[in-house]
CSV table of C-alpha atoms in Angstrom, one decimal:
chain,number,residue,atom,x,y,z
A,1,MET,CA,-6.7,-18.6,27.7
A,2,ARG,CA,-5.6,-22.5,27.1
A,3,HIS,CA,-4.0,-24.4,29.9
A,4,LEU,CA,-2.4,-27.7,29.6
A,5,LEU,CA,-2.2,-29.8,33.1
A,6,VAL,CA,0.8,-31.9,33.8
A,7,PRO,CA,0.7,-33.9,36.6
A,8,VAL,CA,4.6,-34.3,38.3
A,9,ASP,CA,6.2,-36.6,40.8
A,10,PHE,CA,9.8,-36.1,38.9
A,11,SER,CA,10.5,-39.4,37.8
A,12,GLU,CA,11.7,-39.7,34.2
A,13,HIS,CA,8.7,-40.9,32.8
A,14,SER,CA,6.6,-37.0,34.2
A,15,SER,CA,10.1,-35.4,32.5
A,16,ASN,CA,9.3,-36.9,29.5
A,17,ALA,CA,5.8,-35.4,30.0
A,18,LEU,CA,6.8,-32.1,30.8
A,19,GLU,CA,8.6,-32.1,27.9
A,20,PHE,CA,6.1,-33.2,25.2
A,21,ALA,CA,4.0,-30.8,26.9
A,22,ALA,CA,6.4,-28.0,26.7
A,23,MET,CA,6.8,-28.8,23.1
A,24,LEU,CA,2.6,-29.2,22.3
A,25,SER,CA,2.5,-25.9,24.6
A,26,ASN,CA,4.6,-23.9,21.7
A,27,TYR,CA,2.6,-25.0,19.3
A,28,LEU,CA,-1.1,-24.8,20.2
A,29,ASN,CA,0.6,-21.5,22.2
A,30,MET,CA,-1.0,-22.9,25.6
A,31,ASP,CA,0.0,-22.4,29.2
A,32,ILE,CA,1.6,-25.2,31.3
A,33,ARG,CA,0.3,-26.0,34.4
A,34,MET,CA,2.4,-28.5,36.8
A,35,ILE,CA,0.5,-30.2,39.8
A,36,HIS,CA,2.6,-32.2,42.1
A,37,VAL,CA,1.1,-36.1,42.6
A,38,LEU,CA,1.9,-38.6,44.9
A,39,LYS,CA,1.0,-42.0,45.1
A,40,ALA,CA,-2.3,-42.7,46.8
A,41,PRO,CA,-2.3,-45.0,50.0
A,42,VAL,CA,-2.8,-48.6,49.3
A,43,ASN,CA,-5.0,-49.3,52.5
A,44,VAL,CA,-8.2,-48.0,51.5
A,45,SER,CA,-10.2,-49.6,54.4
A,46,LYS,CA,-10.0,-46.1,56.4
A,47,PRO,CA,-10.6,-43.0,54.8
A,48,LEU,CA,-8.4,-40.9,53.1
A,49,GLU,CA,-6.7,-38.3,55.1
A,50,LYS,CA,-4.9,-34.9,54.1
A,51,ILE,CA,-2.1,-36.0,52.7
A,52,SER,CA,0.8,-33.0,54.0
A,53,GLY,CA,4.4,-33.5,54.2
A,54,SER,CA,6.9,-32.1,56.1
A,55,PRO,CA,7.9,-28.2,55.3
A,56,VAL,CA,11.6,-30.1,54.2
A,57,GLU,CA,9.2,-32.0,52.0
A,58,GLU,CA,7.4,-29.5,50.6
A,59,LEU,CA,11.0,-27.3,50.0
A,60,ALA,CA,12.7,-30.4,48.0
A,61,VAL,CA,9.4,-30.4,45.9
A,62,GLN,CA,9.4,-26.0,45.6
A,63,GLU,CA,13.2,-26.6,44.4
A,64,LEU,CA,12.2,-29.9,42.2
A,65,PHE,CA,9.9,-27.9,40.3
A,66,GLN,CA,12.5,-24.9,40.1
A,67,GLN,CA,14.7,-26.8,38.4
A,68,TYR,CA,12.0,-28.4,36.4
A,69,LEU,CA,11.3,-24.5,35.0
A,70,ASP,CA,14.8,-23.5,34.6
A,71,LYS,CA,15.0,-27.1,32.1
A,72,TYR,CA,12.1,-26.4,30.3
A,73,THR,CA,11.4,-22.9,29.8
A,74,PRO,CA,13.7,-22.3,27.0
A,75,LEU,CA,11.4,-24.7,25.4
A,76,VAL,CA,8.3,-22.7,25.9
């Protein structure tokens, strides 16, 4: 099975990319996988630590993912 991986940060650009991926996935008969991305910390003088949000932030991301699924599933 082939997949399209679409990075999502919930910006207008990632929304446009997801919409294009939905149309492309229909044409190529592929599944879409979304991954939430965060901007990397600018300070790289110390080692990168695991970035994890609070439960509230994680819930907000899940809700935004659901909104994207509701919006773009009809296109797929």
